[in-house]
Coordinates of C-alpha atoms and ligand atoms in Angstrom, one line a residue:
Chain A
M1 CA 68.3 21.3 169.8
A2 CA 64.2 20.8 169.8
D3 CA 62.3 21.0 166.7
I4 CA 59.7 23.9 167.3
T5 CA 60.5 25.9 170.1
V6 CA 57.8 28.2 171.5
E7 CA 59.2 30.7 173.6
R8 CA 57.3 33.7 175.3
L9 CA 55.0 34.0 172.7
T10 CA 52.4 36.3 173.1
K11 CA 49.7 37.6 170.4
R12 CA 47.5 40.2 171.1
Y13 CA 44.3 41.1 168.7
G14 CA 43.1 44.7 169.2
E15 CA 41.5 43.8 172.4
T16 CA 42.6 40.4 172.9
L17 CA 45.4 38.2 174.2
A18 CA 45.2 35.3 171.9
V19 CA 48.2 33.8 173.8
D20 CA 49.9 35.4 176.3
D21 CA 53.7 34.7 177.0
L22 CA 53.8 30.7 175.6
S23 CA 56.9 29.0 175.7
F24 CA 57.7 25.0 175.4
T25 CA 59.3 22.6 173.0
V26 CA 58.2 19.8 171.8
D27 CA 60.8 17.1 170.2
A28 CA 61.0 14.7 167.8
G29 CA 60.4 10.6 167.7
R30 CA 56.9 10.9 169.5
V31 CA 52.9 12.1 168.6
T32 CA 52.7 15.3 170.8
G33 CA 49.4 17.0 171.5
F34 CA 48.5 20.2 171.5
L35 CA 45.6 20.3 173.8
G36 CA 43.1 23.2 175.4
P37 CA 39.4 24.5 175.1
N38 CA 38.0 26.5 172.0
G39 CA 39.4 30.3 172.2
A40 CA 42.7 28.3 174.4
G41 CA 45.3 30.2 171.2
K42 CA 46.2 26.7 170.0
S43 CA 45.5 27.5 166.8
T44 CA 47.1 31.1 166.4
T45 CA 50.0 29.1 168.1
L46 CA 50.4 27.2 165.5
R47 CA 50.2 30.2 163.0
A48 CA 52.7 31.7 164.3
L49 CA 55.1 28.6 163.6
L50 CA 54.0 29.0 160.5
G51 CA 54.6 31.8 159.6
L52 CA 51.3 33.2 159.0
V53 CA 50.4 35.9 161.9
R54 CA 53.8 37.8 163.4
P55 CA 53.8 37.1 167.2
T56 CA 53.5 40.7 169.1
H57 CA 56.3 39.1 171.6
G58 CA 58.3 36.5 171.8
R59 CA 59.4 34.2 168.8
A60 CA 57.8 30.9 167.6
L61 CA 60.4 28.9 166.2
V62 CA 61.2 25.7 164.1
M63 CA 63.6 23.2 163.8
G64 CA 65.5 27.1 165.7
K65 CA 64.8 29.0 163.2
P66 CA 61.5 32.1 162.8
F67 CA 59.4 29.8 159.6
H68 CA 60.3 32.3 156.6
E69 CA 64.3 31.4 157.4
L70 CA 63.9 27.7 156.7
K71 CA 65.7 26.8 153.2
D72 CA 62.9 24.3 152.3
P73 CA 60.2 24.6 154.1
V74 CA 58.3 22.2 152.8
R75 CA 60.1 19.7 154.1
A76 CA 60.7 20.5 157.0
V77 CA 56.7 21.7 157.9
G78 CA 53.8 19.6 156.1
A79 CA 51.0 21.7 157.9
A80 CA 47.4 21.1 157.9
L81 CA 45.3 23.9 159.5
D82 CA 41.8 23.3 158.9
A83 CA 39.9 20.6 156.8
H84 CA 38.1 23.5 154.8
D85 CA 41.1 24.9 153.4
V86 CA 40.3 23.9 150.0
H87 CA 38.6 25.3 146.3
P88 CA 35.7 23.2 146.4
G89 CA 35.4 23.4 143.1
R90 CA 39.3 20.9 142.3
S91 CA 39.4 17.8 142.4
G92 CA 41.5 16.2 145.6
R93 CA 44.1 15.2 143.6
G94 CA 43.8 19.0 141.2
H95 CA 44.5 20.4 144.5
L96 CA 47.3 19.0 145.4
R97 CA 49.0 19.0 143.0
T98 CA 48.6 22.9 143.0
I99 CA 50.3 23.0 146.2
A100 CA 53.0 19.6 144.8
A101 CA 53.9 22.2 141.6
A102 CA 54.0 25.7 144.3
A103 CA 56.4 23.3 145.6
G104 CA 59.0 21.4 143.3
L105 CA 57.2 18.1 143.7
P106 CA 56.1 15.4 140.9
N107 CA 52.4 14.5 140.6
S108 CA 53.4 10.9 140.9
R109 CA 54.0 12.2 145.0
V110 CA 50.2 13.9 145.0
D111 CA 49.4 10.5 143.9
E112 CA 51.7 8.3 146.3
V113 CA 50.3 10.2 149.3
L114 CA 46.0 10.4 148.3
D115 CA 46.8 6.5 148.9
M116 CA 48.7 6.9 152.6
V117 CA 45.3 8.6 152.6
E118 CA 43.1 6.3 151.1
L119 CA 41.3 8.8 149.2
T120 CA 43.0 7.2 145.7
P121 CA 38.8 6.3 145.0
A122 CA 37.7 10.1 145.2
R123 CA 41.1 11.6 143.2
D124 CA 39.0 13.1 141.1
R125 CA 35.7 13.7 142.3
R126 CA 35.6 18.0 143.1
V127 CA 35.7 17.8 146.8
K128 CA 31.9 20.0 146.9
G129 CA 31.3 16.1 147.1
Y130 CA 34.1 15.1 150.3
S131 CA 32.6 13.8 153.3
M132 CA 34.5 15.8 156.0
G133 CA 36.7 13.6 157.0
M134 CA 37.6 12.7 153.2
R135 CA 38.5 16.7 153.5
Q136 CA 40.6 15.3 157.2
R137 CA 42.2 13.0 154.9
L138 CA 42.9 15.8 152.4
A139 CA 44.1 17.6 154.5
L140 CA 46.6 15.5 156.1
A141 CA 47.5 14.1 152.5
A142 CA 48.4 18.1 152.2
A143 CA 50.9 18.0 155.3
L144 CA 52.9 15.0 153.5
L145 CA 53.1 16.2 150.7
G146 CA 57.1 17.1 151.3
D147 CA 57.5 14.1 153.9
P148 CA 58.2 16.4 155.8
R149 CA 60.5 16.0 159.4
I150 CA 57.5 17.5 161.2
L151 CA 53.7 17.8 161.4
M152 CA 51.4 19.8 162.5
L153 CA 47.9 19.3 162.6
D154 CA 44.9 21.3 163.7
E155 CA 41.9 19.4 165.3
P156 CA 43.0 16.4 163.0
A157 CA 40.6 14.3 164.5
N158 CA 38.0 16.8 164.4
G159 CA 34.5 14.8 162.3
L160 CA 36.4 11.5 161.9
D161 CA 33.9 8.9 162.8
P162 CA 35.7 5.7 164.6
Q163 CA 37.3 3.8 162.8
G164 CA 38.6 7.2 161.2
M165 CA 40.7 7.3 164.1
R166 CA 42.1 4.5 164.6
W167 CA 43.4 5.0 161.3
L168 CA 44.8 8.6 161.9
R169 CA 46.0 6.7 165.3
D170 CA 48.1 4.4 162.7
I171 CA 49.2 6.4 160.7
L172 CA 50.5 9.2 163.3
V173 CA 52.1 6.7 165.6
S174 CA 53.4 5.3 162.8
L175 CA 54.9 8.4 161.4
A176 CA 56.5 9.9 164.9
G177 CA 58.3 5.8 164.9
E178 CA 59.7 6.9 162.0
G179 CA 61.5 9.8 164.0
R180 CA 59.2 12.7 162.5
A181 CA 57.9 15.5 165.2
V182 CA 54.3 15.3 165.1
L183 CA 52.6 18.1 167.0
I184 CA 48.1 17.8 167.1
S185 CA 45.9 20.3 168.7
S186 CA 42.6 19.2 170.3
H187 CA 40.0 21.0 172.7
V188 CA 38.9 17.2 173.7
L189 CA 41.8 14.9 175.3
S190 CA 39.8 11.6 174.8
E191 CA 40.1 11.9 171.4
V192 CA 43.7 12.1 171.4
E193 CA 44.5 10.0 174.3
Q194 CA 44.7 7.2 173.1
T195 CA 47.7 8.7 170.3
V196 CA 49.7 11.4 171.8
D197 CA 53.0 9.8 174.3
S198 CA 53.3 14.1 176.2
V199 CA 50.9 16.6 176.0
V200 CA 51.2 20.5 176.2
V201 CA 47.7 21.7 177.8
I202 CA 46.9 25.8 177.2
G203 CA 44.0 27.5 178.4
A204 CA 43.4 31.0 178.1
G205 CA 46.8 31.7 176.4
R206 CA 48.6 30.5 178.3
L207 CA 50.8 27.0 179.8
V208 CA 48.4 24.6 181.8
M209 CA 51.3 21.8 181.6
Q210 CA 52.9 19.9 179.3
G211 CA 54.9 16.7 179.6
M212 CA 54.3 12.8 179.7
L213 CA 50.8 11.6 179.3
G214 CA 50.9 10.2 182.4
E215 CA 51.8 13.0 184.0
L216 CA 48.4 14.1 183.1
V217 CA 47.6 12.3 186.2
K218 CA 49.2 10.8 188.9
G219 CA 48.9 7.4 189.7
D220 CA 47.4 9.0 194.1
R221 CA 45.1 11.1 191.6
R222 CA 43.7 8.6 189.7
P223 CA 40.0 7.6 191.4
A224 CA 38.4 4.2 191.6
L225 CA 34.6 3.7 190.7
V226 CA 34.0 0.9 193.0
R227 CA 30.2 -1.6 192.9
S228 CA 29.1 -3.3 195.1
P229 CA 25.5 -4.3 197.1
R230 CA 26.8 -2.7 199.9
A231 CA 28.0 0.7 199.2
D232 CA 26.7 2.2 202.5
D233 CA 29.2 -0.6 204.7
L234 CA 31.8 -0.3 202.3
R235 CA 32.1 3.8 202.3
D236 CA 32.1 3.9 206.3
L237 CA 34.7 1.9 206.1
L238 CA 37.1 2.8 203.4
E239 CA 36.2 7.4 205.3
A240 CA 37.2 5.0 208.3
A241 CA 40.7 4.1 206.7
G242 CA 41.4 8.2 205.1
A243 CA 39.9 7.7 202.2
S244 CA 37.1 10.3 200.5
V245 CA 34.5 8.9 198.9
A246 CA 31.4 10.2 196.9
R247 CA 28.2 8.4 196.2
D248 CA 26.3 9.1 192.7
G249 CA 22.8 8.8 192.1
R250 CA 23.2 4.8 191.5
A251 CA 22.9 2.8 194.4
D252 CA 25.7 0.3 194.1
S253 CA 28.2 2.6 192.4
M254 CA 30.5 5.6 194.0
H255 CA 33.9 7.1 193.7
V256 CA 36.6 7.2 196.0
H257 CA 39.7 9.1 195.7
N258 CA 42.8 8.4 197.8
A259 CA 42.9 4.8 197.6
S260 CA 44.1 2.8 195.4
L261 CA 42.5 -0.6 194.3
E262 CA 44.6 -2.5 195.9
E263 CA 43.7 -1.5 198.9
I264 CA 39.1 -1.0 198.2
G265 CA 39.8 -4.7 197.2
T266 CA 41.4 -5.9 200.8
L267 CA 39.3 -3.7 203.1
A268 CA 36.2 -5.2 201.4
A269 CA 37.7 -9.1 201.5
E270 CA 38.6 -9.1 205.2
H271 CA 34.3 -7.4 206.5
G272 CA 33.6 -9.5 203.7
I273 CA 31.4 -7.2 201.3
P274 CA 31.3 -8.5 198.3
I275 CA 32.8 -6.2 195.0
F276 CA 30.5 -6.6 190.9
E277 CA 33.0 -3.7 189.9
L278 CA 36.9 -2.2 190.9
T279 CA 38.4 0.4 188.3
H280 CA 40.3 3.2 187.9
E281 CA 37.7 5.8 186.5
V282 CA 37.8 5.9 183.1
T283 CA 37.8 10.1 183.0
T284 CA 39.8 10.3 185.1
L285 CA 41.6 12.6 182.0
E286 CA 39.3 14.5 181.1
D287 CA 37.9 15.8 184.2
R288 CA 41.8 16.4 184.9
F289 CA 42.6 18.2 181.2
L290 CA 39.1 20.4 182.7
E291 CA 40.2 20.5 186.3
L292 CA 43.4 22.1 184.4
T293 CA 42.1 24.2 182.1
G294 CA 38.3 25.5 183.3
E295 CA 35.2 24.4 182.9
G296 CA 34.1 28.1 182.2
G297 CA 33.1 29.5 178.9
N298 CA 36.8 29.8 177.5
V299 CA 35.2 32.5 174.8
R300 CA 37.2 35.7 174.8
Chain B
M1 CA 59.4 28.7 137.7
R2 CA 57.1 26.5 140.6
V3 CA 55.4 29.4 141.8
L4 CA 54.3 29.9 138.3
K5 CA 53.4 26.6 137.4
S6 CA 51.3 26.3 140.6
E7 CA 49.2 29.7 139.5
W8 CA 48.6 28.5 136.2
L9 CA 47.0 24.5 137.6
K10 CA 44.9 26.9 140.2
L11 CA 43.5 28.6 137.0
V12 CA 42.6 26.0 135.3
S13 CA 41.7 23.6 137.5
V14 CA 38.8 25.0 138.5
R15 CA 35.6 24.8 135.8
T16 CA 34.6 28.6 136.4
T17 CA 37.6 30.0 134.1
W18 CA 36.1 27.8 131.2
Y19 CA 32.5 29.8 131.7
L20 CA 33.9 32.6 132.1
I21 CA 35.9 33.2 129.3
G22 CA 33.0 30.9 127.6
A23 CA 30.2 33.6 128.4
M24 CA 32.3 36.1 127.1
V25 CA 33.3 34.8 124.1
L26 CA 30.0 33.4 123.2
L27 CA 28.2 37.4 124.6
E28 CA 30.7 38.9 122.3
G29 CA 29.9 37.3 119.1
L30 CA 26.2 37.3 119.5
T31 CA 26.6 41.0 120.2
A32 CA 29.2 41.3 116.6
G33 CA 26.6 39.1 114.6
L34 CA 23.1 40.9 116.3
T35 CA 24.8 44.2 114.9
T36 CA 26.8 43.8 111.9
G37 CA 23.9 41.3 110.8
L38 CA 20.3 43.5 112.1
G39 CA 21.8 47.6 112.0
D40 CA 21.1 49.6 109.4
V41 CA 23.9 48.8 106.0
D42 CA 24.1 52.7 105.8
D43 CA 24.8 53.4 109.0
L44 CA 27.9 51.0 108.9
R45 CA 29.0 52.1 106.0
K46 CA 29.1 55.7 107.8
G47 CA 32.0 54.7 109.7
N48 CA 30.2 53.1 112.6
V49 CA 33.3 50.4 112.6
S50 CA 35.0 51.2 115.3
T51 CA 32.3 51.3 118.1
F52 CA 31.5 47.8 116.4
V53 CA 35.3 46.5 117.5
I54 CA 34.5 47.4 121.1
G55 CA 31.3 45.5 121.1
T56 CA 30.0 45.9 125.2
H57 CA 32.1 46.6 128.1
L58 CA 30.7 43.5 129.9
A59 CA 34.1 41.7 127.9
T60 CA 37.0 43.2 130.1
V61 CA 33.9 43.1 133.7
F62 CA 34.8 39.7 132.7
M63 CA 38.5 39.3 132.7
F64 CA 38.7 41.1 135.1
T65 CA 36.6 38.8 136.8
L66 CA 38.6 36.0 136.0
G67 CA 41.8 37.5 137.8
A68 CA 40.1 38.8 140.9
L69 CA 39.0 35.5 141.3
L70 CA 42.5 34.4 141.1
S71 CA 43.6 36.2 144.1
T72 CA 39.8 36.5 145.8
N73 CA 39.6 32.9 145.7
E74 CA 43.0 32.4 147.9
Y75 CA 41.1 34.3 150.5
R76 CA 38.1 33.1 149.6
H77 CA 38.6 29.4 149.5
G78 CA 41.4 29.4 152.9
T79 CA 44.3 27.8 150.1
A80 CA 46.1 30.9 151.0
N81 CA 47.2 29.0 154.6
S82 CA 49.1 26.7 152.2
T83 CA 49.8 28.7 149.5
F84 CA 51.8 30.6 152.3
V85 CA 53.4 27.9 154.1
V86 CA 54.1 26.6 150.8
T87 CA 55.4 29.8 149.2
P88 CA 56.7 32.1 152.3
K89 CA 57.4 34.6 150.1
R90 CA 54.5 35.7 149.5
E91 CA 55.5 39.1 147.2
R92 CA 56.9 35.8 144.6
V93 CA 52.6 34.7 144.8
I94 CA 51.4 37.4 143.6
L95 CA 53.4 38.3 140.8
A96 CA 52.9 34.4 139.4
K97 CA 49.8 35.6 139.9
L98 CA 50.5 38.7 137.5
V99 CA 52.0 36.4 135.4
V100 CA 48.9 34.5 135.0
G101 CA 46.3 37.3 134.1
L102 CA 49.0 38.4 132.1
A103 CA 48.6 34.7 130.1
I104 CA 45.2 34.5 129.8
G105 CA 44.5 37.4 129.5
I106 CA 46.0 37.2 126.3
A107 CA 44.3 33.9 125.4
G108 CA 41.4 35.7 126.4
A109 CA 41.6 38.3 124.3
L110 CA 42.9 36.8 120.9
L111 CA 40.0 34.0 121.2
Y112 CA 37.6 37.4 121.6
I113 CA 39.7 39.3 118.8
A114 CA 39.2 35.7 116.6
V115 CA 35.7 35.2 116.8
H116 CA 34.0 38.7 117.3
A117 CA 36.0 40.0 114.0
G118 CA 35.7 36.9 112.3
L119 CA 32.0 36.7 112.4
G120 CA 31.0 40.6 112.4
L121 CA 33.5 41.0 109.6
S122 CA 32.3 38.5 107.6
I123 CA 29.3 39.4 107.8
L124 CA 29.9 43.1 107.2
A125 CA 32.2 42.2 104.3
S126 CA 28.9 39.8 102.6
R127 CA 26.3 42.8 103.5
G128 CA 28.5 44.3 101.0
V129 CA 30.2 47.6 103.5
D130 CA 33.3 47.8 103.4
V131 CA 35.8 48.7 106.6
D132 CA 38.5 50.7 107.1
S133 CA 40.7 48.7 107.6
D134 CA 43.2 50.8 109.9
L135 CA 40.7 51.6 112.0
V136 CA 39.8 47.9 112.7
V137 CA 43.2 46.9 113.7
N138 CA 44.1 50.2 116.0
G139 CA 40.7 49.1 117.1
Y140 CA 40.5 46.0 117.5
V141 CA 44.7 46.4 119.1
G142 CA 42.8 48.6 121.4
V143 CA 40.3 45.9 122.6
G144 CA 42.2 43.3 123.0
V145 CA 44.6 45.3 125.1
G146 CA 42.0 46.6 127.7
L147 CA 41.1 42.7 127.7
V148 CA 44.7 42.4 129.3
L149 CA 44.8 45.0 131.3
G150 CA 41.2 45.0 132.8
C151 CA 42.6 41.0 133.6
L152 CA 45.9 42.6 135.4
F153 CA 43.6 45.4 137.1
G154 CA 41.5 42.2 139.2
V155 CA 44.5 40.6 139.2
A156 CA 46.0 43.2 141.9
L157 CA 42.9 44.9 143.2
G158 CA 42.5 41.2 144.4
A159 CA 45.3 40.8 146.4
L160 CA 45.1 44.6 147.4
L161 CA 41.5 44.5 148.4
R162 CA 41.1 40.5 149.8
N163 CA 37.6 40.2 149.7
Q164 CA 36.1 38.9 146.8
V165 CA 33.0 40.3 146.7
L166 CA 34.5 43.7 147.7
T167 CA 37.3 43.3 144.6
I168 CA 34.1 42.6 142.1
I169 CA 31.5 45.6 143.2
V170 CA 34.8 47.9 143.3
G171 CA 35.6 46.9 140.0
L172 CA 32.3 46.9 138.7
V173 CA 31.9 51.1 139.8
L174 CA 34.8 51.4 138.4
F175 CA 34.8 50.1 134.8
L176 CA 31.0 50.4 134.6
L177 CA 29.6 52.8 136.2
A178 CA 33.3 55.4 136.9
G179 CA 32.2 56.8 133.2
T180 CA 29.3 58.4 134.5
V181 CA 31.3 59.8 138.1
A182 CA 33.7 61.2 135.9
L183 CA 31.2 64.1 134.0
F184 CA 30.2 64.9 136.8
I185 CA 33.8 65.9 138.1
G186 CA 34.0 67.3 134.8
N187 CA 36.6 65.6 131.7
D188 CA 39.7 66.8 133.5
V189 CA 40.1 64.4 136.1
G190 CA 37.5 62.4 134.9
Q191 CA 39.5 61.6 131.8
Y192 CA 42.3 59.6 134.2
F193 CA 39.4 57.0 135.7
P194 CA 40.2 53.5 134.6
G195 CA 36.9 52.9 132.8
E196 CA 37.7 55.9 131.6
A197 CA 40.9 55.4 130.4
L198 CA 39.8 52.1 129.4
L199 CA 37.1 54.2 126.4
A200 CA 40.6 55.6 125.5
L201 CA 42.7 52.5 125.0
Q202 CA 39.1 51.6 123.3
N203 CA 39.7 54.5 120.7
D204 CA 36.1 54.8 121.3
P205 CA 35.2 57.9 118.7
R206 CA 31.9 58.4 120.3
V207 CA 33.8 60.3 123.6
D208 CA 36.7 63.1 123.5
L209 CA 39.4 61.5 125.7
L210 CA 42.7 61.0 126.1
S211 CA 44.3 59.3 122.8
Q212 CA 44.7 55.2 122.6
T213 CA 48.4 55.6 123.9
Y214 CA 48.3 57.7 126.5
G215 CA 44.9 55.2 127.8
G216 CA 46.3 52.6 127.9
L217 CA 49.3 54.1 129.9
V218 CA 47.0 54.9 132.4
L219 CA 45.6 51.9 132.5
A220 CA 48.7 49.6 132.5
G221 CA 49.6 52.6 135.4
Y222 CA 46.9 51.5 137.4
C223 CA 47.7 47.9 137.5
V224 CA 51.7 48.2 138.2
A225 CA 50.5 50.9 141.1
L226 CA 47.8 48.1 142.2
G227 CA 50.2 45.3 141.9
I228 CA 52.9 46.5 143.4
A229 CA 50.8 48.1 146.3
G230 CA 48.6 44.7 146.4
A231 CA 52.4 42.3 146.7
V232 CA 53.1 44.7 149.6
L233 CA 50.7 44.0 151.6
T234 CA 50.3 40.1 151.3
R235 CA 54.2 40.0 152.0
E236 CA 53.3 42.4 154.9
R237 CA 49.4 41.7 156.4
E238 CA 49.1 38.1 158.6
I239 CA 46.8 35.2 157.1
A240 CA 44.4 35.2 160.2
Ligands
ATP401 N1 42.3 36.8 163.2 C1 42.1 37.4 164.0 N2 41.6 38.8 164.6 C2 41.0 38.8 166.1 N3 41.1 37.9 167.3 C3 41.9 36.3 166.9 C4 41.9 36.3 166.2 N4 41.8 35.1 165.8 C5 42.5 34.2 166.9 N5 41.9 35.0 167.6 C6 41.4 35.3 169.1 O1 42.4 35.1 169.5 C7 41.9 33.6 170.8 C8 42.6 32.1 170.3 O2 41.6 31.6 169.2 P1 42.7 29.9 168.4 O3 41.7 30.2 167.2 O4 43.8 30.7 169.2 O5 42.1 29.1 169.7 P2 41.7 27.8 169.8 O6 42.3 27.4 170.6 O7 43.0 27.5 168.7 O8 40.1 27.7 169.5 P3 40.0 26.1 168.8 O9 39.6 25.3 169.4 O10 38.1 27.0 169.3 O11 40.0 26.4 168.0 C9 40.3 33.6 170.7 O12 39.8 34.1 171.4 C10 39.9 34.2 169.0 O13 38.4 34.8 169.3
MG402 MG1 41.4 25.8 166.9

């Protein structure tokens, strides 16, 4: 049984179809990225899983059950929906204590999770004065309180600096390594690219693809970036060999589709063309993501 | 029990709670001191003791606001999300808020009476004004129960309406303005308005209303009805 099962989920808000016949599953032991542009329906899906909104059709199940049927929801699921969901007048510690009390957890657990997210020095300060990154850490701490089997985090990387991102990546990967299911949403793939093992991509409320991260980009689809002082000559040779070549504004670089790095390098060497750079496009994954979810405005 | 502890922590971990109670006690203590200290001794002797006991309606509004914040802060600050994820049986949360509202309401009422009576009655005694102790006790019981019910009214109305500003405005209208409206409509219906029921409960001698007990029951009835409606709606509505 998958830890999270979304089955033909549809959620309608008046005229707006926020989630449209969406199905996917999330398994334990890995980090799953839940991706889609703004307004794609990510938050709505998470809210349905947490029993906060009612599906119009279909089901959103956690460990095979609707959320409200879970015996011990706090130990099953830890969720962080929005880092702003805190009373600004409470201290970080005070905020967590209200949640721990409702969950029947001791105050010592509060201090433990504060330590895990490295917020101990600020724990007695009022949340009013927290930075965005500190609020994200506090939200994660709240999700971790019950030592849950499943983590659902809505845009946890939002507002984190590069160090924060690396820290988040390490902690999520190690939590998944302990056998938990970790589901994190994002509207930018690059933000979570290095964290997630598998992805669920949605657009306009519908499933676009589900699979391992690698499947998002099939090998032959990855264009190569080539820099050469004889770019025009190389382009002609490559096109003659069946590759498609696109030039950008720069005189010495081009983007090559349908040819492997090996083929390009060999061809250049055979004709004595110097190569300054030969690599896979780094932006490909993002481009592919945009391709899948559409570049246009998604505000519905 | 868990939910109760959580709700209590929510109440006591924000400064606003203490500011509201402090402001109420300060304001009413001041009023008590001024009316008894500066009032004409003859007037005071003529038995206006029960109007002095009642103080101002602001005390009830303060306790109402405290109760309203307890419910509406969840939506205002988004903590409703974690609250209802941790406790999916949402009606329990509302019930816990009502119990916590009852507790802080009683604490506030006792504090009010201690300061108000302590100050006011000792000033009256020093000025040689004898008071009818039955009237005083009756008055303070009514005022105290009114403060507790005011707080519960706030919790219940807040659970129902969710919006903080709206809840407080509706509360102000009901407690402060409804009296005037009631007089327009006619006393028969008007006396059942929350503000009028509160006056009756406080045993206000200036108006001819329901009996004290009946006034209290009417006000309590509002709290129960709103509380049930708030709990049921919170269970049925989406948290979005
Ligand atoms: N409570 C609501 N009432 C009405 N419409 C809503 C509500 N919540 C979401 N929607 C609509 O549903 C759609 C999906 O919204 P949702 O918040 O799930 O998107 P998202 O993928 O989380 O986007 P983002 O990346 O911006 O957070 C949007 O068109 C939004 O306007
Ligand atoms: Mg969202």
